[in-house]
Short mmCIF file of C-alpha atoms in Angstrom, two decimals:
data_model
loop_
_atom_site.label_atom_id
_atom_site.label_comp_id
_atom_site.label_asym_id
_atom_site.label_seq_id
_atom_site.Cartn_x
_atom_site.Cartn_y
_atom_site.Cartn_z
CA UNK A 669 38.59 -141.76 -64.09
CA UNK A 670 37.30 -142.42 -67.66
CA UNK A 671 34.59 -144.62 -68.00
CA UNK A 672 36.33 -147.95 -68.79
CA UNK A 673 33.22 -148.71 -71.64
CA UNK A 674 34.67 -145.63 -73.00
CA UNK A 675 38.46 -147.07 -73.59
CA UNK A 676 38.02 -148.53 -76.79
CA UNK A 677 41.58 -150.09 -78.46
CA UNK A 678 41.79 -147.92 -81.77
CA UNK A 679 42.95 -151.17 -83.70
CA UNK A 680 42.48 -149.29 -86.92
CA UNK A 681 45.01 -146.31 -86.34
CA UNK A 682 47.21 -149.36 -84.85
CA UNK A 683 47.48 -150.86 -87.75
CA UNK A 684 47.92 -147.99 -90.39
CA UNK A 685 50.81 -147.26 -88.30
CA UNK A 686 52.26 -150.78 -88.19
CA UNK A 687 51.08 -151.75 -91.83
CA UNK A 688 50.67 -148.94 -93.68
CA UNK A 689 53.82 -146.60 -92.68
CA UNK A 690 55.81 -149.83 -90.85
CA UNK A 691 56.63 -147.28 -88.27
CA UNK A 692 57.53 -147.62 -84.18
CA UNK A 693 54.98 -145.34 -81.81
CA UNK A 694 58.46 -143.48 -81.63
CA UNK A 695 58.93 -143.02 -85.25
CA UNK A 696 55.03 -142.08 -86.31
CA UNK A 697 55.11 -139.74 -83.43
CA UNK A 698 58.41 -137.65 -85.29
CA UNK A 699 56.50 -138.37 -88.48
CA UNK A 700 53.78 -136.05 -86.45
CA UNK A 701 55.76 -133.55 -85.76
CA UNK A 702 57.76 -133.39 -88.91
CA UNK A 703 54.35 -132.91 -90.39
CA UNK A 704 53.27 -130.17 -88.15
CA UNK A 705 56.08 -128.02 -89.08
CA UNK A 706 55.40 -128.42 -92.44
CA UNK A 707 51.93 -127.06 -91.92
CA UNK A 708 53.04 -124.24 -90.04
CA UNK A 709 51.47 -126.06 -86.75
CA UNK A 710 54.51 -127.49 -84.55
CA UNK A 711 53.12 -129.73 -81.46
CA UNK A 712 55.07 -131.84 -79.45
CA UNK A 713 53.74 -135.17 -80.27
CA UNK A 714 54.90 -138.33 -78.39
CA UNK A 715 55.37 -141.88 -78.88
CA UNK A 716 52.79 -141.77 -75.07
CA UNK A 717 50.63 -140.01 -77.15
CA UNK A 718 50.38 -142.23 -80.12
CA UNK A 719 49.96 -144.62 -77.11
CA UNK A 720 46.71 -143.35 -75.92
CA UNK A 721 45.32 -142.59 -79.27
CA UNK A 722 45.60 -146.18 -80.13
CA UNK A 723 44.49 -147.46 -76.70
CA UNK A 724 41.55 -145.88 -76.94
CA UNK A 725 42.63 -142.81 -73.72
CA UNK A 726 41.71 -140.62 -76.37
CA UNK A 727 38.50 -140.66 -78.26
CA UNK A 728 39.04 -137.81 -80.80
CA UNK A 729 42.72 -135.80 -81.04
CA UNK A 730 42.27 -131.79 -80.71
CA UNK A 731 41.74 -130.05 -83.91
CA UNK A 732 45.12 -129.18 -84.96
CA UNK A 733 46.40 -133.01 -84.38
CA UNK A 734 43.06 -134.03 -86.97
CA UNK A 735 44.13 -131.92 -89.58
CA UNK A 736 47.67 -133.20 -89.17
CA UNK A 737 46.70 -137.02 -89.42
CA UNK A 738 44.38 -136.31 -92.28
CA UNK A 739 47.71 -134.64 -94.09
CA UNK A 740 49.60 -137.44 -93.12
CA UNK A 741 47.20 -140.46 -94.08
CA UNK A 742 44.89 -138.67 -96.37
CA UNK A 743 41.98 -140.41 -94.39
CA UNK A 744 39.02 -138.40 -91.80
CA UNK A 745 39.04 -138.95 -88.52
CA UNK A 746 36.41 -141.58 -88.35
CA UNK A 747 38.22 -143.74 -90.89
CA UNK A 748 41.42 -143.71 -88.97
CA UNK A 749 38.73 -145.24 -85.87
CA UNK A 750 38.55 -142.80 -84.15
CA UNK A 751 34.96 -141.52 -82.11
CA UNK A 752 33.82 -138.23 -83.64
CA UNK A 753 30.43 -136.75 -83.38
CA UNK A 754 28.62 -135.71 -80.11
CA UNK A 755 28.21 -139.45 -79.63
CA UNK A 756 32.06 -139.59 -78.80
CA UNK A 757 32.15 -139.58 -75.04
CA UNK A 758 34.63 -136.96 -73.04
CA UNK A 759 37.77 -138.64 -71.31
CA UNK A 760 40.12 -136.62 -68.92
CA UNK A 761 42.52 -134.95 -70.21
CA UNK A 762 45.22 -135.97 -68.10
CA UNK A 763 45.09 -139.42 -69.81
CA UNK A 764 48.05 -138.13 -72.22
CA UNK A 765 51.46 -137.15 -70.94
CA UNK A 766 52.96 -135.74 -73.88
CA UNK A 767 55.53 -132.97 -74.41
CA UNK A 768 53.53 -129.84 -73.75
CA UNK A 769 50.14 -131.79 -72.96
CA UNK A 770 48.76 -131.14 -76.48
CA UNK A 771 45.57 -133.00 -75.81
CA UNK A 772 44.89 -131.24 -72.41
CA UNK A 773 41.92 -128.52 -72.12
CA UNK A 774 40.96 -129.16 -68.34
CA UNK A 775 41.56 -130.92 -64.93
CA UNK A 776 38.52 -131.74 -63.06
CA UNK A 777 39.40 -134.26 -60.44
CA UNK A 778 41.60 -133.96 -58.02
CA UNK A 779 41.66 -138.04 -57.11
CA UNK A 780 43.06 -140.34 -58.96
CA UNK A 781 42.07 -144.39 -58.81
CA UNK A 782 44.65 -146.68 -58.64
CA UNK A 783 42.13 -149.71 -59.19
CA UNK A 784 38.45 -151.61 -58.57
CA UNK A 785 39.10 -151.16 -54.96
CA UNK A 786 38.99 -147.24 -55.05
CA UNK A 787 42.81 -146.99 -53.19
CA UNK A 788 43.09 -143.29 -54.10
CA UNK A 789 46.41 -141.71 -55.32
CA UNK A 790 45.93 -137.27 -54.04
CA UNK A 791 47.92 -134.76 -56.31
CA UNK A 792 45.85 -132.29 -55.55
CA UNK A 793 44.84 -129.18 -58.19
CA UNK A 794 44.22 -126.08 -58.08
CA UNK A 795 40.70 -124.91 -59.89
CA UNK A 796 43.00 -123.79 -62.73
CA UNK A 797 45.62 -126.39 -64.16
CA UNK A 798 47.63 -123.74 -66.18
CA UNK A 799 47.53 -121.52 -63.04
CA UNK A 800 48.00 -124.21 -59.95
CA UNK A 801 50.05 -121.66 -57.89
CA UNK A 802 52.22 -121.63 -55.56
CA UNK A 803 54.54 -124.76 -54.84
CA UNK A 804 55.59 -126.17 -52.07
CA UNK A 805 56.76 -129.02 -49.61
CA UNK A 806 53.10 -129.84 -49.39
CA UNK A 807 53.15 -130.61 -52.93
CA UNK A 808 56.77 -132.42 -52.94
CA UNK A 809 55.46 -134.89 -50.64
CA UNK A 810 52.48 -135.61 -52.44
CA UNK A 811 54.57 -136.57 -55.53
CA UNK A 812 56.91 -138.91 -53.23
CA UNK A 813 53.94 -140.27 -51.46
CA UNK A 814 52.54 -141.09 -54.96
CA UNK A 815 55.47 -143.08 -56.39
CA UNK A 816 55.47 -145.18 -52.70
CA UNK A 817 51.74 -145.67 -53.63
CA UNK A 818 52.75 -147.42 -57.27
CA UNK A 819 55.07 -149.57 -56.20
CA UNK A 820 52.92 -151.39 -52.82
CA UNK A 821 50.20 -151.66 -55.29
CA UNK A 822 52.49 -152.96 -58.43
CA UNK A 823 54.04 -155.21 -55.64
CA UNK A 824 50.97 -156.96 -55.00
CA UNK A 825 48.85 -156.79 -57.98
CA UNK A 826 51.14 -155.75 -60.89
CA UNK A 827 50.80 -153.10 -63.29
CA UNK A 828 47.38 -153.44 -64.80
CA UNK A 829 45.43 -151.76 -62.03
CA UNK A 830 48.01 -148.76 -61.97
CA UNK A 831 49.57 -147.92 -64.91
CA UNK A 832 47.20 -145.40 -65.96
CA UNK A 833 47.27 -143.71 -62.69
CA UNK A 834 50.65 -143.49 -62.58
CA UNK A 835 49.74 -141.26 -66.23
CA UNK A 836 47.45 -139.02 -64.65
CA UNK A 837 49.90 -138.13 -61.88
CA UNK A 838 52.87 -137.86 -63.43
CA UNK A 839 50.59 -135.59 -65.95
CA UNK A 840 49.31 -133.56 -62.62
CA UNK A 841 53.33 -133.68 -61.37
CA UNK A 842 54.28 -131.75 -64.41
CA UNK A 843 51.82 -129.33 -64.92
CA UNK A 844 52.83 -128.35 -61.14
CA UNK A 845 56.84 -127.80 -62.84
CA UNK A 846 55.68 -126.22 -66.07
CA UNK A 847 53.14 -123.67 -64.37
CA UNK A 848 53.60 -123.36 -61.13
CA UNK A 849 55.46 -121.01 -58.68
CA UNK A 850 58.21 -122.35 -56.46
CA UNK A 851 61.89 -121.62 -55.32
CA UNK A 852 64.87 -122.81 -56.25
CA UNK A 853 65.25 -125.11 -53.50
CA UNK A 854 61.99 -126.63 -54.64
CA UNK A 855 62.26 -126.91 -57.88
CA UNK A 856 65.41 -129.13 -57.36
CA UNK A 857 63.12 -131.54 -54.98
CA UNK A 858 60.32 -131.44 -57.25
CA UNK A 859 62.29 -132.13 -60.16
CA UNK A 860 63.75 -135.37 -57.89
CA UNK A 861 60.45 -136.65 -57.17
CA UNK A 862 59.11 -136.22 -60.12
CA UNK A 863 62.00 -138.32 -61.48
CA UNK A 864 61.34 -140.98 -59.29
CA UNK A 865 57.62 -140.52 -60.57
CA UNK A 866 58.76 -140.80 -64.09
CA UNK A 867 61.15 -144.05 -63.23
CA UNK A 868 57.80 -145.76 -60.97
CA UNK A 869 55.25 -144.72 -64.58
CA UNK A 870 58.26 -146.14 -66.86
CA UNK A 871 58.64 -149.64 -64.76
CA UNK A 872 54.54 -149.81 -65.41
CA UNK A 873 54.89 -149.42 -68.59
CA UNK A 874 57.49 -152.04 -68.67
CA UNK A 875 55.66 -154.62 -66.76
CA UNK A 876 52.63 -153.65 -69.10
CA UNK A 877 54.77 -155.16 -72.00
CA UNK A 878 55.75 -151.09 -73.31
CA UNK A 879 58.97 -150.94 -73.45
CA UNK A 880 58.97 -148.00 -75.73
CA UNK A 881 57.00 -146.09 -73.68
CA UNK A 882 59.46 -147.25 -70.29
CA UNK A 883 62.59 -145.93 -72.51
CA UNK A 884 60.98 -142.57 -72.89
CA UNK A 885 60.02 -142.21 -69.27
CA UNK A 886 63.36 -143.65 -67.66
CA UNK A 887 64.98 -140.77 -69.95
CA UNK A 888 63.08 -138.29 -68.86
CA UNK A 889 64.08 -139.95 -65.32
CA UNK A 890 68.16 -139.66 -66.16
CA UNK A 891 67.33 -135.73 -67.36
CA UNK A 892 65.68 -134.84 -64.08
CA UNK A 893 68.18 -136.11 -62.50
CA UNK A 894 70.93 -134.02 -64.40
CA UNK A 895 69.12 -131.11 -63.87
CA UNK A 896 68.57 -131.67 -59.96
CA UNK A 897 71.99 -132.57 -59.46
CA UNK A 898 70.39 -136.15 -58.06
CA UNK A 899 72.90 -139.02 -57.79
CA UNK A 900 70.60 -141.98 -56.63
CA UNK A 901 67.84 -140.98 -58.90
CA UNK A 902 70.60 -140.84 -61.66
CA UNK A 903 71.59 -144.44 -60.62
CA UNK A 904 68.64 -145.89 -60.34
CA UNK A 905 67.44 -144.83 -64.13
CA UNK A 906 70.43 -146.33 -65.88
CA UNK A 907 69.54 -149.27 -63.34
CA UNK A 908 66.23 -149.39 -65.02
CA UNK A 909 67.67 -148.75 -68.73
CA UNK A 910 69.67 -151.55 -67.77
CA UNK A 911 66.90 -154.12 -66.99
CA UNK A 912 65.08 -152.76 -69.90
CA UNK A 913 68.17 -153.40 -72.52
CA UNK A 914 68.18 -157.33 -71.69
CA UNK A 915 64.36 -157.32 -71.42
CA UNK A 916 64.73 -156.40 -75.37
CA UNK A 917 67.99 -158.61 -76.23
CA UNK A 918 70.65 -155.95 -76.25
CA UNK A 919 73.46 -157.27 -73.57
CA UNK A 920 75.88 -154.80 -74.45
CA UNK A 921 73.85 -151.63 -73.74
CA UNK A 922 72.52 -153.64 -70.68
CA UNK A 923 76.45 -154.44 -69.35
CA UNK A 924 76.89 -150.35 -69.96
CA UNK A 925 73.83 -149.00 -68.46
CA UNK A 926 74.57 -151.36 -64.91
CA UNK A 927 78.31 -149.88 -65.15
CA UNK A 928 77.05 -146.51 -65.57
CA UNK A 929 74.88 -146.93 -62.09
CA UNK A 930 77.24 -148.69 -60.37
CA UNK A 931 80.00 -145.53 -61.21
CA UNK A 932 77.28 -143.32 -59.53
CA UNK A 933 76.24 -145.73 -56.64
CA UNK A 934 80.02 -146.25 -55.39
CA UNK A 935 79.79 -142.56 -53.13
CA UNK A 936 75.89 -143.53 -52.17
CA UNK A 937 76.96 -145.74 -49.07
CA UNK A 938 74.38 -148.19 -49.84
CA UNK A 939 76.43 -151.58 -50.54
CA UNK A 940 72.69 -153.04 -51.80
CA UNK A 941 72.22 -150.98 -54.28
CA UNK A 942 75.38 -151.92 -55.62
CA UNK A 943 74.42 -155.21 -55.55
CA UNK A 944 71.70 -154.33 -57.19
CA UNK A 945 73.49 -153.50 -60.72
CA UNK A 946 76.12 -155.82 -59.86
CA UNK A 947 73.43 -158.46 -60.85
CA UNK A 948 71.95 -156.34 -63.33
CA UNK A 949 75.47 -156.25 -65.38
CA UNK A 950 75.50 -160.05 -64.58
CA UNK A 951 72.12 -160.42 -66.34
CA UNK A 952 73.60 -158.53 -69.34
CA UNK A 953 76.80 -160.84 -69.08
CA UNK A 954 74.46 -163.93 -69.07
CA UNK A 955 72.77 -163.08 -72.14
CA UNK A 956 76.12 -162.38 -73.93
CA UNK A 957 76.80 -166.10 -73.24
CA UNK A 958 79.64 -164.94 -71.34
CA UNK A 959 79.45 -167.49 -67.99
CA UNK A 960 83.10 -166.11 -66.56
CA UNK A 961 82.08 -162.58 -66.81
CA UNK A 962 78.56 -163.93 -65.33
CA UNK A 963 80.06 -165.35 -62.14
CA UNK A 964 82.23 -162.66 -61.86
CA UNK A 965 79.42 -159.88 -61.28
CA UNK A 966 77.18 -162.14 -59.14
CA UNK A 967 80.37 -162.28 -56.56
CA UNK A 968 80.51 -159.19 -56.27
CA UNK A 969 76.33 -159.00 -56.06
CA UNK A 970 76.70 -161.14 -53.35
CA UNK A 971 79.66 -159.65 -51.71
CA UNK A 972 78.26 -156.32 -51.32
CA UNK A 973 74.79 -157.89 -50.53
CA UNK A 974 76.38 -159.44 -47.30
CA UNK A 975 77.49 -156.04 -45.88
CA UNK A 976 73.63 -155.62 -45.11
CA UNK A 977 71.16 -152.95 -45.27
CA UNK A 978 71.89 -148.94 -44.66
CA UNK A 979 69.99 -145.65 -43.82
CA UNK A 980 71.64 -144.84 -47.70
CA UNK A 981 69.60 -147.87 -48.67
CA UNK A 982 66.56 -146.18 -51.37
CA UNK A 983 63.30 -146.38 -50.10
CA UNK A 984 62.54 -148.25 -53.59
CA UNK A 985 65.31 -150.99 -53.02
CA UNK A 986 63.02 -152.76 -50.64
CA UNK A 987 61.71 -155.24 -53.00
CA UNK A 988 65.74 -156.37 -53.27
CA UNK A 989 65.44 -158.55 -50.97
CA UNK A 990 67.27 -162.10 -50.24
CA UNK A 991 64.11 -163.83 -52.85
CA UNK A 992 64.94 -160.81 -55.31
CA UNK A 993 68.98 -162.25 -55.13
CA UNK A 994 68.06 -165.57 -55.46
CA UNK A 995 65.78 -164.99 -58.16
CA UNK A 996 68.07 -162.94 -60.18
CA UNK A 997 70.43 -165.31 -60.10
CA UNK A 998 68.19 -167.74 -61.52
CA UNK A 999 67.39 -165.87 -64.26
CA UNK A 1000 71.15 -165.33 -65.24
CA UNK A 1001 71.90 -168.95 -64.64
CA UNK A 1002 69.06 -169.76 -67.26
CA UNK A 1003 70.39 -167.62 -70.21
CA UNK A 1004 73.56 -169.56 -69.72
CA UNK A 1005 71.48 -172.49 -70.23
CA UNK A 1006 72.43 -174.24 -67.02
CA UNK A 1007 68.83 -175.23 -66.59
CA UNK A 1008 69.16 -177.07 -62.85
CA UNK A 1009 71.06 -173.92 -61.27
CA UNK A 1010 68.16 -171.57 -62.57
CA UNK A 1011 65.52 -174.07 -61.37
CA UNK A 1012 66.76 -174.62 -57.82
CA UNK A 1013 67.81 -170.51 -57.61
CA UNK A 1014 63.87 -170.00 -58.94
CA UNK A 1015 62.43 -172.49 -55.96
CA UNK A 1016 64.90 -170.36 -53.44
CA UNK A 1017 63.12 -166.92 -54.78
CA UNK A 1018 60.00 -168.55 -54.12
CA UNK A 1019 60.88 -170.16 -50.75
CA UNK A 1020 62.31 -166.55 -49.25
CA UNK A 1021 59.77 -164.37 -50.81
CA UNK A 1022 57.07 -165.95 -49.02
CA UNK A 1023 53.81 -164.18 -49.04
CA UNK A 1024 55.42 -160.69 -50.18
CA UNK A 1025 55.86 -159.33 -53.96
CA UNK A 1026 53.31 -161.46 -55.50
CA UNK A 1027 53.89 -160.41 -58.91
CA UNK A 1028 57.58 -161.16 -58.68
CA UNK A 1029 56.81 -164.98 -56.96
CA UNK A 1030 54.77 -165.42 -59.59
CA UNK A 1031 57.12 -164.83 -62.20
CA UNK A 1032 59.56 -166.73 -60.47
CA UNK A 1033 57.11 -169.62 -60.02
CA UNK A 1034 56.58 -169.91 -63.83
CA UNK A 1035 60.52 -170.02 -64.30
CA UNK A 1036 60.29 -173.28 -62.24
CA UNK A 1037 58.04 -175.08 -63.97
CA UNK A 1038 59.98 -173.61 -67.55
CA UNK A 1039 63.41 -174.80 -66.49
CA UNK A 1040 61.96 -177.99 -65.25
CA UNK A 1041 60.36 -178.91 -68.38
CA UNK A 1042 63.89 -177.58 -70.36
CA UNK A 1043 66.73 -179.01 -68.31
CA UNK A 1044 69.19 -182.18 -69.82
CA UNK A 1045 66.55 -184.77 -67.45
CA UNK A 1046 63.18 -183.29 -67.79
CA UNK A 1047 60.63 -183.16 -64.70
CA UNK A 1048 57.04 -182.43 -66.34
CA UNK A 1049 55.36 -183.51 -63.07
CA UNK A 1050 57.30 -181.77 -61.39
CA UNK A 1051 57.07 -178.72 -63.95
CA UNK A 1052 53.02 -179.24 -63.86
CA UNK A 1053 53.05 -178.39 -60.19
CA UNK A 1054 55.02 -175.34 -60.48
CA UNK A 1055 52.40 -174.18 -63.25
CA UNK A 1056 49.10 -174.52 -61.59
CA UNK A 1057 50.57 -172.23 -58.97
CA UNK A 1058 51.32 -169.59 -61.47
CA UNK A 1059 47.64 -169.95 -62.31
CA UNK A 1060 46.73 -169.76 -59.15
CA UNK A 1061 47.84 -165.64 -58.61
CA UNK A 1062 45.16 -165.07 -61.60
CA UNK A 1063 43.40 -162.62 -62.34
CA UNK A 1064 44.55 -161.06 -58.75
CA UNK A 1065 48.15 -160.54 -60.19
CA UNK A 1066 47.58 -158.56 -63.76
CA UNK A 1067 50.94 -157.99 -65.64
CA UNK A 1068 51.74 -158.68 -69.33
CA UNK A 1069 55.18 -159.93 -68.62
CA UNK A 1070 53.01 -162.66 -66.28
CA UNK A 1071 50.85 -163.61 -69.23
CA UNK A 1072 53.92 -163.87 -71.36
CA UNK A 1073 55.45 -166.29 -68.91
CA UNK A 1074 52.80 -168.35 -68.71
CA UNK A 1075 52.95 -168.71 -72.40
CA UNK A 1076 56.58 -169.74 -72.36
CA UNK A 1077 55.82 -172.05 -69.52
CA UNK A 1078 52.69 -173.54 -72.57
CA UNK A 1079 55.61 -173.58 -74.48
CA UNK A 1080 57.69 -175.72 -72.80
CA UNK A 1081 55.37 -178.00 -71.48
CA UNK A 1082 54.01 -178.94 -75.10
CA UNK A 1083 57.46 -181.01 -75.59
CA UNK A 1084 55.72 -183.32 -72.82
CA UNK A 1085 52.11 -183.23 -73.77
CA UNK A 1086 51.58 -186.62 -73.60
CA UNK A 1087 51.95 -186.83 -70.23
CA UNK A 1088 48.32 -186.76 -68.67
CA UNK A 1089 49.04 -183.94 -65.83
CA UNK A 1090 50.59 -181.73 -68.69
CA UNK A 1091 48.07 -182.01 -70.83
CA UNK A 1092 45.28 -181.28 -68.18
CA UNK A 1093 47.25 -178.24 -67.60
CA UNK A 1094 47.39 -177.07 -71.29
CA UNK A 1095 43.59 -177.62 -71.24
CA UNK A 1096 43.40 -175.28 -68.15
CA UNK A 1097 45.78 -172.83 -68.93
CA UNK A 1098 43.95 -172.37 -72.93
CA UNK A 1099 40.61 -171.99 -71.19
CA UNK A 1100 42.13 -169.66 -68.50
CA UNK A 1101 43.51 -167.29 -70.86
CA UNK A 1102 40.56 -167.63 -73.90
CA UNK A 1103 38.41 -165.49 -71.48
CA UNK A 1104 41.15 -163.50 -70.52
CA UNK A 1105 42.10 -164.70 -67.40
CA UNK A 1106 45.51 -162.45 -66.36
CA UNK A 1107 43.79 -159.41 -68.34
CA UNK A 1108 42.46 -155.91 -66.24
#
């Protein structure tokens, strides 16, 4: 793993994208590419590789991505802030997942770390990257064994501590379809787990408040499964494009996408996973201001959740459980603005989650204390209480969409900050976060 001193944000190249061109990492990543071809140099640029240039993954682009840039912005490398010299330290090239892995030249490791602790996620690599050989079950399972990996870790610590494994292996996962040697028959399971691979990096990169990047991987996701013939990894990416549509305000594409999985999941024979994007397409409903429609898909959520769990069941589906319903619920109820539903739905989440998915109780522990500081007869105190135990699952629990509720919970509680306990908790939760408190 790269030195972390070495990951430097590149808050200069950030901002000649944003200010200079006005462009998405999407959109400057074409602009790349447009630029290339122009030159007579056609890469396959990224909006995940625009990603680690700016995050600082990548000290110093390869030579023929510096002469593009300079084209492009008329500027050197070391004015667009990037490292250059022999002072610029070397970072693995599997940081970047891009296209044709532009920025690649060499796989040393064959280990990846997942966080502090040293839990290790094993693709292992031949001596030779372009070369790795021949393919097999051997390497099937590791790629399954990796996405299980993500998610117990993301369950109980969020995505901070993962996320940029979850890079390096889907990086590793690919090299093994572009180069390697395999049968048909493996191919089409590869292809499937890498999918799933592709749809655990994409939720990280969701939860890590990129929901660029998590579009671009849960395509990749739907493709695989095309290719592979895959039915529940095709379901469970528009799933995912579904929760990522309302994450970003767009209720229509949100309703679609959770219609779209349910058509696949009807011939699964797993009634929970249809319950699953039965409450998606209600969350879609919900922000649509639509309350009939709303009601309407949480029945049927709830009708097919009843019918219990199945050996069809995915082995990703277990975080659905009865707190997942509940909380759901909640958040649908909120959108519609009917503030006591969500709160009590939130406390149920809580309640049946227990000691399991802390990420997820923590989220739904800050949408208690929001809807009890929002709802037609406020509760601060009772709002306060709920917010010190969001603070409480800092810094263990690291996730942007965390630190974002918090700051809607701030939000909410600054209507009632002259109440003593709320202000003792703005004081808290300002000094909490000024040395960056929920932050890997």
């Amino acid at each position: 793993m790269a030195d972390r001193r070495s990951t430097i944000p590149n808050t200069v190249l950030r901002q000649v994208r944003e200010d200079e061109f006005q462009m998405s990492r999407m959109e400057f990543a074409a602009a790349v590419r447009k630029t290339g071809e122009e030159m007579g140099e056609p890469v396959g640029c990224g909006s995940r590789l625009v990603a680690a240039w700016e995050d600082g993954e990548v000290g110093c682009p390869r030579g023929v991505y510096r002469r593009i840039l300079t084209r492009m912005t008329g500027r050197s490398m070391a004015r667009l802030g990037f490292r250059t010299g022999p002072a610029a330290p070397a970072l693995p090239a599997a940081t970047s997942l891009d296209g044709p892995w532009e920025e690649c030249d060499s796989v040393k490791r064959r280990h990846f770390l997942l966080d502090g602790a040293g839990v290790v996620l094993s693709l292992p690599m031949g001596a030779d990257e372009k070369a790795p050989g021949k393919i097999g079950a051997a390497q099937v399972r590791a790629v399954t064994k990796a996405v299980a990996t993500l998610y117990e870790k993301d369950h109980d610590h969020g995505s901070a501590t993962v996320r940029q494994a979850a890079s390096r292996a889907l990086h590793t996962a690919y090299l093994w379809l572009q180069n390697g040697t395999y049968s048909a028959k493996t191919e089409t399971k590869l292809r499937s787990a890498v999918g799933a691979l592709s749809i655990a990096a994409g939720w990280l990169s969701y939860d890590s408040g990129r929901p660029g990047d998590a579009h671009s991987l849960y395509g990749e996701a739907l493709a695989a499964a095309r290719i592979a013939d895959d039915p529940d990894l095709e379901a469970h990416a528009f799933g995912c494009l579904s929760l990522l549509a309302k994450a970003q305000g767009r209720p229509r594409e949100a309703i679609a996408a959770a219609q779209g999985a349910q058509t696949v999941a009807r011939n699964l024979g797993s009634p929970r996973l249809l319950s699953l994007f039965h409450m998606r397409e209600a969350g879609g409903w919900a922000l649509a201001g639509d309350a009939g429609a709303t009601d309407r898909a949480i029945v049927k959520a709830h009708h097919h959740y009843a019918q219990g769990p199945t050996d069809a069941d995915p082995p990703w589906l277990g975080f659905y459980a009865p707190g997942e319903l509940a909380g759901l619920e909640s958040l649908a109820r909120a959108d519609l603005g009917q503030h006591e539903r969500a709160a009590v739905g939130a406390e149920q989440a809580v309640l049946l989650h227990g000691g399991a998915f802390a990420r997820n109780s923590a989220l739904y522990t800050a949408d208690i204390a929001i809807q009890h500081a929002v709802r037609d007869r406020p509760e601060p105190e009772a709002a306060v209480e709920a917010a010190g135990k969001v603070l409480a699952f800092l810094p263990e629990v690291r996730s942007d969409r965390l630190l974002q509720s918090l700051h809607d919970v701030a939000g909410a509680l600054q209507r009632h900050n002259r109440v003593p306990v709320v202000a003792d908790w703005i004081e808290e939760y300002r000094s909490i976060t000024a040395i960056g408190g929920g932050r890997a």
